[in-house]
PDB file of C-alpha atoms in Angstrom:
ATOM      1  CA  UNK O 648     -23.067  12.293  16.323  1.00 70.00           C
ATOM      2  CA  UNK O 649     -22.690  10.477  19.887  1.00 81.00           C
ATOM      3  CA  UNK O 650     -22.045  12.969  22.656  1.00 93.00           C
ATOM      4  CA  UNK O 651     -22.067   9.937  24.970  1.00 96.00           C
ATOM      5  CA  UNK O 652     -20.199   6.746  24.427  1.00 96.00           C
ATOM      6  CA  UNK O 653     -20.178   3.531  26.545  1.00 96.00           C
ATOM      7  CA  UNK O 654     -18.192   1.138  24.181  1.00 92.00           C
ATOM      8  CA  UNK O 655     -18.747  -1.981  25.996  1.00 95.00           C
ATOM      9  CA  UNK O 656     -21.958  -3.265  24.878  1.00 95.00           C
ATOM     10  CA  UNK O 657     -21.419  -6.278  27.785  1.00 97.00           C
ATOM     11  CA  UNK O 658     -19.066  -6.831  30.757  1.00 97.00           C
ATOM     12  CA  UNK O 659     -19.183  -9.860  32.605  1.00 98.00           C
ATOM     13  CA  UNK O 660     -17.722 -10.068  36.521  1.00 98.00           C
ATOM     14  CA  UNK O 661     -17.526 -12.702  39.127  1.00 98.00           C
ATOM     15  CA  UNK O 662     -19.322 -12.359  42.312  1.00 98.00           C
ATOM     16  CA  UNK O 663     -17.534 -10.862  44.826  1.00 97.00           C
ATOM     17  CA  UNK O 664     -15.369  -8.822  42.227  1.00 98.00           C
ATOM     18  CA  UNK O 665     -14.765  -5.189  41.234  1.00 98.00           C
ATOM     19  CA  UNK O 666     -17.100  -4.709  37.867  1.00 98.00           C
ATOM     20  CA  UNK O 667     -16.165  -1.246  36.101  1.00 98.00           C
ATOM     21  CA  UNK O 668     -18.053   0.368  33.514  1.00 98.00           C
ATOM     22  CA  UNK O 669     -16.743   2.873  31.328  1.00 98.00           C
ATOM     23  CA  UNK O 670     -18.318   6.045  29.974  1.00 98.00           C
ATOM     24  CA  UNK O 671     -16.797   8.880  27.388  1.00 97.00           C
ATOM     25  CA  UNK O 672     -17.985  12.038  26.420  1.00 97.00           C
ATOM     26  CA  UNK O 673     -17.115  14.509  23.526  1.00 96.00           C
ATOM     27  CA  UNK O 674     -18.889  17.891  24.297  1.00 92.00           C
ATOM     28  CA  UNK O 675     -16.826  19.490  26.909  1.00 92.00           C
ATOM     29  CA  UNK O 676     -20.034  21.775  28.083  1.00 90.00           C
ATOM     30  CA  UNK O 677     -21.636  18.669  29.820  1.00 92.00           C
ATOM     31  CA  UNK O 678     -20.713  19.063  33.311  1.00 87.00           C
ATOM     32  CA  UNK O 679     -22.925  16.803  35.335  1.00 91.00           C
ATOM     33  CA  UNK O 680     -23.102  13.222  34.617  1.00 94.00           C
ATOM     34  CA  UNK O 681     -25.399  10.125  36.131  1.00 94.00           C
ATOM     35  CA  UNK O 682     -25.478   6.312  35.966  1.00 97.00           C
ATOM     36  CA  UNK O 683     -28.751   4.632  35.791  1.00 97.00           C
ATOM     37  CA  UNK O 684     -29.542   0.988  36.038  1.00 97.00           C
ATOM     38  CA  UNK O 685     -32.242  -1.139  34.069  1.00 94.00           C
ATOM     39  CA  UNK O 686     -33.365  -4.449  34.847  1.00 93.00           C
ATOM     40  CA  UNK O 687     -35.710  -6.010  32.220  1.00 87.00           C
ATOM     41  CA  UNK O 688     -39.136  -5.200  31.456  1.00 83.00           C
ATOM     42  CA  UNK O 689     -38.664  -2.240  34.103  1.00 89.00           C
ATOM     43  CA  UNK O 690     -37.441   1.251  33.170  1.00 93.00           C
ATOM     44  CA  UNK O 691     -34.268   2.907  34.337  1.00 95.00           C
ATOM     45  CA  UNK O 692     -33.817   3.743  37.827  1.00 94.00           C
ATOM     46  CA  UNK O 693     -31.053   6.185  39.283  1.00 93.00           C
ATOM     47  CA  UNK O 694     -28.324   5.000  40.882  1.00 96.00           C
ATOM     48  CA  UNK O 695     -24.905   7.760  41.398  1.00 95.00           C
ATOM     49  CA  UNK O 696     -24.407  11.082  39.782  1.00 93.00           C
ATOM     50  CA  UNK O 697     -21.202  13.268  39.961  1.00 94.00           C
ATOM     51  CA  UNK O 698     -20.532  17.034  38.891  1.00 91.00           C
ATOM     52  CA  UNK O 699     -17.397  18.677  37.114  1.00 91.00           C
ATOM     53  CA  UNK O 700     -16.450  20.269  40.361  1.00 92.00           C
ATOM     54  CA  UNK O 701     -15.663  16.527  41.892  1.00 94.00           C
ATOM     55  CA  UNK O 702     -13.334  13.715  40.491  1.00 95.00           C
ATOM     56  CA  UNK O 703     -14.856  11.002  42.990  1.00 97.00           C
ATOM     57  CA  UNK O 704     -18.406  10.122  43.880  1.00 97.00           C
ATOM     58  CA  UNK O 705     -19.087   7.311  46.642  1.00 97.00           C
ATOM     59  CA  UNK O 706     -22.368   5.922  47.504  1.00 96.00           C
ATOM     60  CA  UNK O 707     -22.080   2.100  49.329  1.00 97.00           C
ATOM     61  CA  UNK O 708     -20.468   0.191  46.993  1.00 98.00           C
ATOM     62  CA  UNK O 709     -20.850   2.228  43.869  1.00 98.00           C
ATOM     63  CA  UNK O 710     -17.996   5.258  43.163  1.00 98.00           C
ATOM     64  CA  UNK O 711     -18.144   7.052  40.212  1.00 98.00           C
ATOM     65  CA  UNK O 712     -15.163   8.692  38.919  1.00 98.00           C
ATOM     66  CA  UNK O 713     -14.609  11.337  36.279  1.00 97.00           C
ATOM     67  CA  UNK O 714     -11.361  12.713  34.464  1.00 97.00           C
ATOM     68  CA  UNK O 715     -12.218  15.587  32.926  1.00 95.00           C
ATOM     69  CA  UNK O 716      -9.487  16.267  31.180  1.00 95.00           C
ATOM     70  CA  UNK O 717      -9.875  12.328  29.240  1.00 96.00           C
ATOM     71  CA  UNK O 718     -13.605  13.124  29.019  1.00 96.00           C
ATOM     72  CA  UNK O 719     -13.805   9.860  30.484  1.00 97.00           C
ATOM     73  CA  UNK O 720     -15.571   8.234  33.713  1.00 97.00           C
ATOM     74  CA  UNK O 721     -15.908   5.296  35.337  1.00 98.00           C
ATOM     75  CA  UNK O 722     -18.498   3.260  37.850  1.00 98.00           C
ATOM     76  CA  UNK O 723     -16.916   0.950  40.389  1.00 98.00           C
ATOM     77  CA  UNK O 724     -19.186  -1.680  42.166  1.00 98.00           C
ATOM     78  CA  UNK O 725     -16.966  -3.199  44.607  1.00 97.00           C
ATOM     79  CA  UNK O 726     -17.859  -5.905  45.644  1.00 98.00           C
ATOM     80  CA  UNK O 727     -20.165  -6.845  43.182  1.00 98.00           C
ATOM     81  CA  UNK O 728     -23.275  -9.163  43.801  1.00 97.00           C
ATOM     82  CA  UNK O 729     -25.669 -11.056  41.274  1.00 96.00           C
ATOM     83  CA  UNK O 730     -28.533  -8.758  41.816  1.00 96.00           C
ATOM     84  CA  UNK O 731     -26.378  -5.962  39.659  1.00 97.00           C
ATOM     85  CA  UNK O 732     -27.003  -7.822  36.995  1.00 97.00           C
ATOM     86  CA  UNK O 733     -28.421  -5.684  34.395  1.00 97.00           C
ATOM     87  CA  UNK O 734     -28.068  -2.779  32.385  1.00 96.00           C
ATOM     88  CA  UNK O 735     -26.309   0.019  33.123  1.00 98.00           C
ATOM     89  CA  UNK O 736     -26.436   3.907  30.988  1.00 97.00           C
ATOM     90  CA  UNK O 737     -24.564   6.481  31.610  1.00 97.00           C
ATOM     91  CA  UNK O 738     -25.902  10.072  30.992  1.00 95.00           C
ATOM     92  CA  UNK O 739     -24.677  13.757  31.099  1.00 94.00           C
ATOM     93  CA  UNK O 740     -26.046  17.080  30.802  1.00 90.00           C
ATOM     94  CA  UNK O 741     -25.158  20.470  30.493  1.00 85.00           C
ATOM     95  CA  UNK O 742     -25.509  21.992  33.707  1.00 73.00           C
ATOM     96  CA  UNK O 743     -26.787  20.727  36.901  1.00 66.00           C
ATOM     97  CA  UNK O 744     -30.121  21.036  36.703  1.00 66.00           C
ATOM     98  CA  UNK O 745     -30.956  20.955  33.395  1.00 68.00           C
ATOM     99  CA  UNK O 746     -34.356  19.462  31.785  1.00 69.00           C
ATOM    100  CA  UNK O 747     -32.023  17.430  29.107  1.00 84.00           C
ATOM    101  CA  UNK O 748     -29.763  14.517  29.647  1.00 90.00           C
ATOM    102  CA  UNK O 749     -27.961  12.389  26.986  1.00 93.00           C
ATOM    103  CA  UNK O 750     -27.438   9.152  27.303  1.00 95.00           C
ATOM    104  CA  UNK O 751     -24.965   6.452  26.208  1.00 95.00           C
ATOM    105  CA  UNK O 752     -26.075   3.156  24.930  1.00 95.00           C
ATOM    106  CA  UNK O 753     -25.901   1.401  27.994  1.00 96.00           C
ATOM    107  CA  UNK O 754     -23.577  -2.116  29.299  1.00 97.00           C
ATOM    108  CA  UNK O 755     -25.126  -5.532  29.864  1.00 97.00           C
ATOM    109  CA  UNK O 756     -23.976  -6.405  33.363  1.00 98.00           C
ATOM    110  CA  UNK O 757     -23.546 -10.007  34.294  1.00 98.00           C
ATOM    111  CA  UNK O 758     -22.518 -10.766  37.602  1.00 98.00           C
ATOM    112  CA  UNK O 759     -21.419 -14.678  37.596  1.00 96.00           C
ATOM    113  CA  UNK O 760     -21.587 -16.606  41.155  1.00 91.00           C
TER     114      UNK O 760
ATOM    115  CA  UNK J1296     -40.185   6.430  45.979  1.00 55.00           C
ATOM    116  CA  UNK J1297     -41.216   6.841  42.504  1.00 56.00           C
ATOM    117  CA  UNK J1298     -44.852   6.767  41.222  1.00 91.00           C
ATOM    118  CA  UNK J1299     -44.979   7.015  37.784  1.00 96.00           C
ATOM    119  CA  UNK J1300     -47.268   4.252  35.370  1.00 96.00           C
ATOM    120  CA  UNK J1301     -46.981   3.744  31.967  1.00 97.00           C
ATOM    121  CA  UNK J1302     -49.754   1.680  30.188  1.00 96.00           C
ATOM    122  CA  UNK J1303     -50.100  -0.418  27.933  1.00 97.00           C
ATOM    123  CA  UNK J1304     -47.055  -2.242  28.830  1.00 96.00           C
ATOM    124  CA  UNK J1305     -47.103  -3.964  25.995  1.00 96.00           C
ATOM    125  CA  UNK J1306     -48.999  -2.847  22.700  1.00 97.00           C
ATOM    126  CA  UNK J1307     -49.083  -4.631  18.812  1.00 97.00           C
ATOM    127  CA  UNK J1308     -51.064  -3.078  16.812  1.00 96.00           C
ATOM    128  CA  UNK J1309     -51.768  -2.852  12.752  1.00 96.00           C
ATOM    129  CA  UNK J1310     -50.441  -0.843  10.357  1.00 96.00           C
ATOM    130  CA  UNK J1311     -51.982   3.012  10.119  1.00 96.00           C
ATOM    131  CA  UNK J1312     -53.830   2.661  13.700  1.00 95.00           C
ATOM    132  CA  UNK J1313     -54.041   5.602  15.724  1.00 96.00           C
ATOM    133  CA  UNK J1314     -52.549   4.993  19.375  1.00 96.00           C
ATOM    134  CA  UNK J1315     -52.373   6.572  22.466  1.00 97.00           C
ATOM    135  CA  UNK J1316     -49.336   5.709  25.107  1.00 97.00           C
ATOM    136  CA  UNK J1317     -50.490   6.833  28.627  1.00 98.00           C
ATOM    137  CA  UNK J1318     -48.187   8.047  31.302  1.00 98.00           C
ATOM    138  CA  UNK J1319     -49.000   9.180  34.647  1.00 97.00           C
ATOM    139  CA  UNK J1320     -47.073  10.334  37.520  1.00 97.00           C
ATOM    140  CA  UNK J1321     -48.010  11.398  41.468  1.00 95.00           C
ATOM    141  CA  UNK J1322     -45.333  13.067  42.476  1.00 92.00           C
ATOM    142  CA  UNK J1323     -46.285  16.662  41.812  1.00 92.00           C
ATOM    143  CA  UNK J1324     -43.450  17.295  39.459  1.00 92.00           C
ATOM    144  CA  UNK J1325     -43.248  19.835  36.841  1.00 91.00           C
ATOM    145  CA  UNK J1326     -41.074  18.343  33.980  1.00 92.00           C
ATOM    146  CA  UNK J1327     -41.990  15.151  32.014  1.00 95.00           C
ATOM    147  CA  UNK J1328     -40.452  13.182  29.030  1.00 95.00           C
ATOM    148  CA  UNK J1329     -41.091  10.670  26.233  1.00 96.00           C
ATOM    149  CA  UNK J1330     -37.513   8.681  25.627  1.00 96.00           C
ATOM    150  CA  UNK J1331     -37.230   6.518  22.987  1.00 95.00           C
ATOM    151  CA  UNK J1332     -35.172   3.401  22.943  1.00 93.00           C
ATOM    152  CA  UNK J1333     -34.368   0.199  20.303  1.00 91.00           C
ATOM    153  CA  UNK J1334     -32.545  -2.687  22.035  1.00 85.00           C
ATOM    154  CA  UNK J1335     -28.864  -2.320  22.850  1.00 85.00           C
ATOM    155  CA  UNK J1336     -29.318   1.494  22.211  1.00 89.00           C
ATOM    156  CA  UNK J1337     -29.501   4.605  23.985  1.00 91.00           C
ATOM    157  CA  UNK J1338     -32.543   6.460  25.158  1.00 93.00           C
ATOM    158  CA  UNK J1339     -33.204   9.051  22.757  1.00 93.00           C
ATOM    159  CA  UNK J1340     -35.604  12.104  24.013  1.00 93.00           C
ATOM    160  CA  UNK J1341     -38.252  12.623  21.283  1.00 94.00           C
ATOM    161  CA  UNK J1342     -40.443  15.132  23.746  1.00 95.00           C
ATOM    162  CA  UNK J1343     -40.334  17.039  27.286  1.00 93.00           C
ATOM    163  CA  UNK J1344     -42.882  19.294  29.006  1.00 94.00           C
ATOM    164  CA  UNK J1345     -41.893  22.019  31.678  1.00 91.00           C
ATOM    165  CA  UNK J1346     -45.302  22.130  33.230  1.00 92.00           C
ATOM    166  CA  UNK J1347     -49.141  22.256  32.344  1.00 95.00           C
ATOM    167  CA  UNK J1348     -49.919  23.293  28.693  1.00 95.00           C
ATOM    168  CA  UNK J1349     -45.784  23.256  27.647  1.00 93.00           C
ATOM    169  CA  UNK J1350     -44.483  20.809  25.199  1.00 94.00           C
ATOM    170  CA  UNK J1351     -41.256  20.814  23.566  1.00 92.00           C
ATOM    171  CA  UNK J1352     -39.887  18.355  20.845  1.00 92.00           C
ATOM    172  CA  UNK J1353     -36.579  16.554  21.877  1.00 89.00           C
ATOM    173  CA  UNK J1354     -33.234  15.800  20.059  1.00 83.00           C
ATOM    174  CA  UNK J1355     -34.808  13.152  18.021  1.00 84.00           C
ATOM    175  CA  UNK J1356     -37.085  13.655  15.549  1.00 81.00           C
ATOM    176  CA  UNK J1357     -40.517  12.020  16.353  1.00 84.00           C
ATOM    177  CA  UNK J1358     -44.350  11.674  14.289  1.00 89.00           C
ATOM    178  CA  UNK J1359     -45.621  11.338  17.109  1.00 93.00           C
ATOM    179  CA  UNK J1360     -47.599  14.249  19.382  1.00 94.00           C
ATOM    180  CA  UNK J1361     -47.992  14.840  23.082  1.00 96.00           C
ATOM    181  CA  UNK J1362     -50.323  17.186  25.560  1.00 96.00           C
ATOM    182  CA  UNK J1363     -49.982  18.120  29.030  1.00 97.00           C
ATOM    183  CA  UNK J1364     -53.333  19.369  29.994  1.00 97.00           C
ATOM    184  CA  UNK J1365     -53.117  18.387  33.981  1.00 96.00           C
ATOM    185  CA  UNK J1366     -49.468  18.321  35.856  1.00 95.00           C
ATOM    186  CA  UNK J1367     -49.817  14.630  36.457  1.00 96.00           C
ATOM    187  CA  UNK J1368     -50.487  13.011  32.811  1.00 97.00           C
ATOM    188  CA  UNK J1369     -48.469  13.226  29.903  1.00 98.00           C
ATOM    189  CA  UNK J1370     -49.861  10.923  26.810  1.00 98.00           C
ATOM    190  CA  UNK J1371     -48.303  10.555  23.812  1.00 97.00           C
ATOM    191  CA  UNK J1372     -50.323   9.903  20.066  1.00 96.00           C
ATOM    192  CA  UNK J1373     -49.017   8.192  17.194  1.00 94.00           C
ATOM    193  CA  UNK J1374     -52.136   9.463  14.185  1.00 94.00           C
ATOM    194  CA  UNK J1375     -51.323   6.496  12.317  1.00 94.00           C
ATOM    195  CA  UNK J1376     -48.675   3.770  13.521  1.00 94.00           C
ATOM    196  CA  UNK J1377     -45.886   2.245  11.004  1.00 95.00           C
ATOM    197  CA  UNK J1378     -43.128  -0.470  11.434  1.00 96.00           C
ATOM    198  CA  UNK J1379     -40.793   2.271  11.782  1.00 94.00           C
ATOM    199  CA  UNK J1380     -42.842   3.041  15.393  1.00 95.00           C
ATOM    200  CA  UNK J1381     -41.481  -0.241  16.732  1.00 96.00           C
ATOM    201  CA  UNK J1382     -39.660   0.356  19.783  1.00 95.00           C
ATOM    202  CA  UNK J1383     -39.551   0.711  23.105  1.00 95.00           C
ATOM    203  CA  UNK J1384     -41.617   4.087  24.594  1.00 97.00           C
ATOM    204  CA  UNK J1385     -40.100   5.324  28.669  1.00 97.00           C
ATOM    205  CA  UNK J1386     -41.570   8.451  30.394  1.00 97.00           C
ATOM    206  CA  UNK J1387     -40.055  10.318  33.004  1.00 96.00           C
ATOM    207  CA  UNK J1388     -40.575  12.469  35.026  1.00 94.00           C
ATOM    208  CA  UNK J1389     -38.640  15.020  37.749  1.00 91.00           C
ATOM    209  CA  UNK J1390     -39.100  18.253  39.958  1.00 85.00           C
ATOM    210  CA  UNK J1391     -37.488  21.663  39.592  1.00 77.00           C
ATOM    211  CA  UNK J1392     -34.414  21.016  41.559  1.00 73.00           C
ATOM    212  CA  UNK J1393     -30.832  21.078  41.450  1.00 69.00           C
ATOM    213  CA  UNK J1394     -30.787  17.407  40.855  1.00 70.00           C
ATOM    214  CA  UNK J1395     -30.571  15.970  36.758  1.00 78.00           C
ATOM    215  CA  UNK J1396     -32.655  13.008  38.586  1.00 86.00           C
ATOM    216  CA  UNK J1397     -35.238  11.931  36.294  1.00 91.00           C
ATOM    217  CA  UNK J1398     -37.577   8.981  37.098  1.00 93.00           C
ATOM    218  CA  UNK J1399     -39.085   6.627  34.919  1.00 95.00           C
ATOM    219  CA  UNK J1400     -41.458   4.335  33.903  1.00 96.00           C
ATOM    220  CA  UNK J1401     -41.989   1.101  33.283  1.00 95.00           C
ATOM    221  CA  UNK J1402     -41.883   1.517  29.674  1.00 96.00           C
ATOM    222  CA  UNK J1403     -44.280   0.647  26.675  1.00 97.00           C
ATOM    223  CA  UNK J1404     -43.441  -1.867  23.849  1.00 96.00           C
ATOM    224  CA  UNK J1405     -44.799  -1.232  20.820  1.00 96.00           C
ATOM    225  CA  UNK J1406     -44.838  -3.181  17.945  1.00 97.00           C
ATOM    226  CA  UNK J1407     -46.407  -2.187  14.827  1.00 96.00           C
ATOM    227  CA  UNK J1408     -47.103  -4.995  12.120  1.00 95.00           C
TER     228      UNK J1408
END
Protein backbone atom coordinates (compact mmCIF):
# COMPACT_ATOMS: atom_id res chain seq x y z
CA UNK A 1 0.00 0.00 0.00
CA UNK A 2 1.47 3.56 -1.14
CA UNK A 3 1.00 6.18 1.54
CA UNK A 4 2.81 8.53 -0.87
CA UNK A 5 2.04 8.96 -4.50
CA UNK A 6 3.81 11.15 -7.13
CA UNK A 7 2.07 9.89 -10.39
CA UNK A 8 4.21 11.57 -12.82
CA UNK A 9 7.09 9.42 -13.32
CA UNK A 10 8.60 12.52 -15.76
CA UNK A 11 7.71 16.19 -16.39
CA UNK A 12 9.44 18.07 -18.85
CA UNK A 13 9.54 22.25 -18.72
CA UNK A 14 11.12 24.91 -20.76
CA UNK A 15 13.65 27.15 -19.33
CA UNK A 16 12.42 30.04 -17.96
CA UNK A 17 8.96 28.32 -17.15
CA UNK A 18 6.88 27.37 -14.09
CA UNK A 19 7.65 23.35 -13.61
CA UNK A 20 5.08 21.82 -10.95
CA UNK A 21 5.33 18.61 -9.39
CA UNK A 22 2.61 16.91 -7.82
CA UNK A 23 2.48 14.84 -4.65
CA UNK A 24 -0.67 12.83 -2.90
CA UNK A 25 -1.01 11.26 0.22
CA UNK A 26 -3.57 8.74 1.75
CA UNK A 27 -2.88 8.54 5.58
CA UNK A 28 -4.35 11.62 6.99
CA UNK A 29 -1.89 11.33 10.27
CA UNK A 30 1.14 12.55 8.13
CA UNK A 31 1.36 16.09 8.90
CA UNK A 32 4.74 17.28 7.79
CA UNK A 33 5.86 16.81 4.34
CA UNK A 34 9.42 17.55 2.37
CA UNK A 35 10.71 17.64 -1.23
CA UNK A 36 14.10 16.36 -1.91
CA UNK A 37 16.09 16.55 -5.06
CA UNK A 38 18.52 13.86 -6.66
CA UNK A 39 20.88 14.39 -9.31
CA UNK A 40 22.58 11.19 -10.60
CA UNK A 41 25.07 9.13 -9.01
CA UNK A 42 24.56 11.54 -5.86
CA UNK A 43 22.00 10.89 -3.11
CA UNK A 44 19.04 13.05 -2.23
CA UNK A 45 19.54 16.39 -0.92
CA UNK A 46 16.78 18.60 0.87
CA UNK A 47 15.30 21.19 -0.72
CA UNK A 48 11.54 22.77 1.00
CA UNK A 49 9.45 21.23 3.67
CA UNK A 50 5.96 22.45 4.85
CA UNK A 51 3.75 21.45 8.00
CA UNK A 52 -0.15 20.88 8.31
CA UNK A 53 -0.43 24.12 10.15
CA UNK A 54 0.64 26.10 6.70
CA UNK A 55 -0.94 25.89 3.13
CA UNK A 56 2.14 27.81 1.49
CA UNK A 57 5.86 27.35 1.84
CA UNK A 58 8.33 29.84 -0.09
CA UNK A 59 11.97 29.49 -0.30
CA UNK A 60 13.61 31.56 -3.63
CA UNK A 61 12.04 30.15 -6.32
CA UNK A 62 10.65 26.98 -4.89
CA UNK A 63 6.89 27.19 -2.99
CA UNK A 64 5.43 24.28 -1.82
CA UNK A 65 1.82 24.10 -1.37
CA UNK A 66 -0.44 21.69 0.46
CA UNK A 67 -4.37 21.14 0.49
CA UNK A 68 -5.09 19.19 3.14
CA UNK A 69 -8.31 18.57 2.68
CA UNK A 70 -7.30 16.91 -1.28
CA UNK A 71 -4.35 15.24 0.49
CA UNK A 72 -2.60 16.75 -2.25
CA UNK A 73 0.59 19.17 -2.66
CA UNK A 74 2.41 20.75 -5.02
CA UNK A 75 6.21 22.24 -5.73
CA UNK A 76 6.44 25.34 -7.87
CA UNK A 77 9.92 26.31 -9.36
CA UNK A 78 9.29 29.51 -10.96
CA UNK A 79 11.33 30.32 -13.05
CA UNK A 80 12.85 27.24 -13.74
CA UNK A 81 16.57 26.80 -14.92
CA UNK A 82 18.46 23.70 -16.49
CA UNK A 83 20.40 22.95 -13.42
CA UNK A 84 16.84 21.58 -11.81
CA UNK A 85 17.12 19.02 -13.88
CA UNK A 86 16.78 15.93 -11.96
CA UNK A 87 14.83 14.00 -9.71
CA UNK A 88 12.59 15.15 -7.44
CA UNK A 89 10.69 12.86 -4.15
CA UNK A 90 8.39 13.95 -2.15
CA UNK A 91 8.16 12.62 1.49
CA UNK A 92 5.88 12.92 4.62
CA UNK A 93 5.88 11.90 8.08
CA UNK A 94 3.86 11.71 10.96
CA UNK A 95 4.74 14.43 13.09
CA UNK A 96 7.36 16.99 12.87
CA UNK A 97 10.13 15.52 14.07
CA UNK A 98 9.78 12.16 13.61
CA UNK A 99 12.74 9.49 12.87
CA UNK A 100 10.46 8.05 9.79
CA UNK A 101 9.63 9.61 6.51
CA UNK A 102 7.86 7.98 3.50
CA UNK A 103 8.58 8.70 0.36
CA UNK A 104 6.94 8.82 -3.08
CA UNK A 105 8.59 7.45 -6.11
CA UNK A 106 10.05 10.47 -7.23
CA UNK A 107 9.61 12.80 -10.95
CA UNK A 108 12.31 12.98 -13.61
CA UNK A 109 12.76 16.71 -14.10
CA UNK A 110 13.90 17.99 -17.43
CA UNK A 111 14.36 21.48 -17.81
CA UNK A 112 14.69 22.17 -21.80
CA UNK A 113 16.68 25.53 -22.89
CA UNK B 1 26.98 21.31 4.96
CA UNK B 2 26.59 17.68 4.98
CA UNK B 3 29.39 15.13 5.71
CA UNK B 4 28.26 11.89 5.33
CA UNK B 5 30.39 8.99 2.92
CA UNK B 6 29.17 6.00 1.72
CA UNK B 7 31.70 3.45 0.24
CA UNK B 8 31.95 1.39 -2.06
CA UNK B 9 30.18 3.50 -4.47
CA UNK B 10 29.85 0.99 -6.61
CA UNK B 11 30.04 -2.85 -5.65
CA UNK B 12 29.40 -6.35 -8.03
CA UNK B 13 29.96 -9.05 -6.39
CA UNK B 14 29.14 -13.08 -6.74
CA UNK B 15 26.50 -14.93 -5.68
CA UNK B 16 26.49 -16.01 -1.67
CA UNK B 17 29.44 -13.38 -0.80
CA UNK B 18 29.32 -11.80 2.41
CA UNK B 19 29.43 -7.82 2.10
CA UNK B 20 29.79 -5.01 4.12
CA UNK B 21 28.29 -1.36 2.95
CA UNK B 22 30.11 1.37 4.99
CA UNK B 23 28.57 4.62 5.98
CA UNK B 24 30.03 7.32 7.91
CA UNK B 25 28.91 10.62 8.99
CA UNK B 26 30.70 13.84 11.00
CA UNK B 27 28.13 15.66 12.00
CA UNK B 28 27.54 14.43 15.53
CA UNK B 29 24.04 13.29 14.87
CA UNK B 30 22.14 10.77 16.70
CA UNK B 31 19.76 9.06 14.14
CA UNK B 32 20.98 7.12 11.03
CA UNK B 33 19.28 5.09 8.18
CA UNK B 34 19.74 2.44 5.47
CA UNK B 35 17.05 3.38 2.47
CA UNK B 36 16.64 1.20 -0.14
CA UNK B 37 15.85 2.16 -3.66
CA UNK B 38 15.33 0.26 -7.40
CA UNK B 39 15.27 2.75 -10.30
CA UNK B 40 12.18 4.87 -10.85
CA UNK B 41 11.09 3.83 -7.26
CA UNK B 42 10.81 5.18 -3.95
CA UNK B 43 13.26 4.98 -1.12
CA UNK B 44 12.17 2.33 1.05
CA UNK B 45 13.69 2.37 4.84
CA UNK B 46 14.93 -1.19 5.57
CA UNK B 47 16.85 0.08 9.01
CA UNK B 48 17.30 3.25 11.44
CA UNK B 49 19.37 3.71 14.61
CA UNK B 50 18.48 6.36 17.40
CA UNK B 51 21.97 6.50 18.76
CA UNK B 52 25.01 4.22 19.81
CA UNK B 53 24.13 0.48 20.32
CA UNK B 54 20.15 1.08 18.91
CA UNK B 55 19.00 -0.51 15.77
CA UNK B 56 15.61 -0.80 14.55
CA UNK B 57 14.31 -2.62 11.34
CA UNK B 58 12.34 -0.29 8.90
CA UNK B 59 9.04 -0.65 6.89
CA UNK B 60 10.62 -2.94 4.47
CA UNK B 61 11.63 -6.11 5.12
CA UNK B 62 15.47 -6.55 4.71
CA UNK B 63 18.27 -9.89 5.09
CA UNK B 64 20.45 -7.74 5.67
CA UNK B 65 21.98 -6.60 9.40
CA UNK B 66 23.37 -3.37 10.76
CA UNK B 67 25.47 -2.13 14.10
CA UNK B 68 26.02 1.13 15.53
CA UNK B 69 28.88 0.67 17.84
CA UNK B 70 30.36 4.50 17.61
CA UNK B 71 27.79 7.61 16.87
CA UNK B 72 29.54 8.30 13.61
CA UNK B 73 29.44 4.79 11.59
CA UNK B 74 26.62 2.86 10.67
CA UNK B 75 27.58 -0.36 8.32
CA UNK B 76 25.32 -2.51 6.96
CA UNK B 77 26.06 -6.69 6.22
CA UNK B 78 24.52 -8.72 3.69
CA UNK B 79 25.83 -12.77 5.21
CA UNK B 80 25.48 -13.98 1.84
CA UNK B 81 24.46 -11.67 -1.25
CA UNK B 82 21.67 -12.83 -3.96
CA UNK B 83 20.29 -11.20 -7.21
CA UNK B 84 17.44 -10.19 -5.23
CA UNK B 85 20.20 -7.68 -3.24
CA UNK B 86 20.54 -5.70 -6.46
CA UNK B 87 19.76 -2.24 -5.84
CA UNK B 88 20.66 0.84 -4.91
CA UNK B 89 21.86 1.20 -0.87
CA UNK B 90 21.47 5.44 0.63
CA UNK B 91 22.30 6.26 4.31
CA UNK B 92 21.22 9.11 6.13
CA UNK B 93 21.64 10.63 8.68
CA UNK B 94 19.99 13.69 11.04
CA UNK B 95 20.06 15.33 14.63
CA UNK B 96 17.38 15.36 17.30
CA UNK B 97 15.55 18.38 16.19
CA UNK B 98 12.33 19.63 15.21
CA UNK B 99 13.32 19.36 11.64
CA UNK B 100 12.24 15.76 9.45
CA UNK B 101 15.67 16.87 7.60
CA UNK B 102 17.54 13.85 6.89
CA UNK B 103 20.86 13.92 4.94
CA UNK B 104 22.24 11.51 2.74
CA UNK B 105 24.76 9.83 1.07
CA UNK B 106 26.09 9.29 -1.93
CA UNK B 107 24.65 5.97 -2.25
CA UNK B 108 26.05 2.35 -2.96
CA UNK B 109 25.20 0.24 -6.09
CA UNK B 110 25.17 -3.11 -5.68
CA UNK B 111 24.89 -5.64 -8.04
CA UNK B 112 24.89 -9.18 -7.25
CA UNK B 113 25.54 -11.75 -10.20
Amino acid sequence: DQQVKQNSPSLSVQEGRISILNCDYTNSMFDYFLWYKKYPAEGPTFLISISSIKDKNEDGRFTVFLNKSAKHLSLHIVPSQPGDSAVYFCAASKWRGAQKLVFGQGTRLTINP
Amino acid sequence: EADIYQTPRYLVIGTGKKITLECSQTMGHDKMYWYQQDPGMELHLIHYSYGVNSTEKGDLSSESTVSRIRTEHFPLTLESARPSHTSQYLCASSEWSDSNEQFFGPGTRLTVL
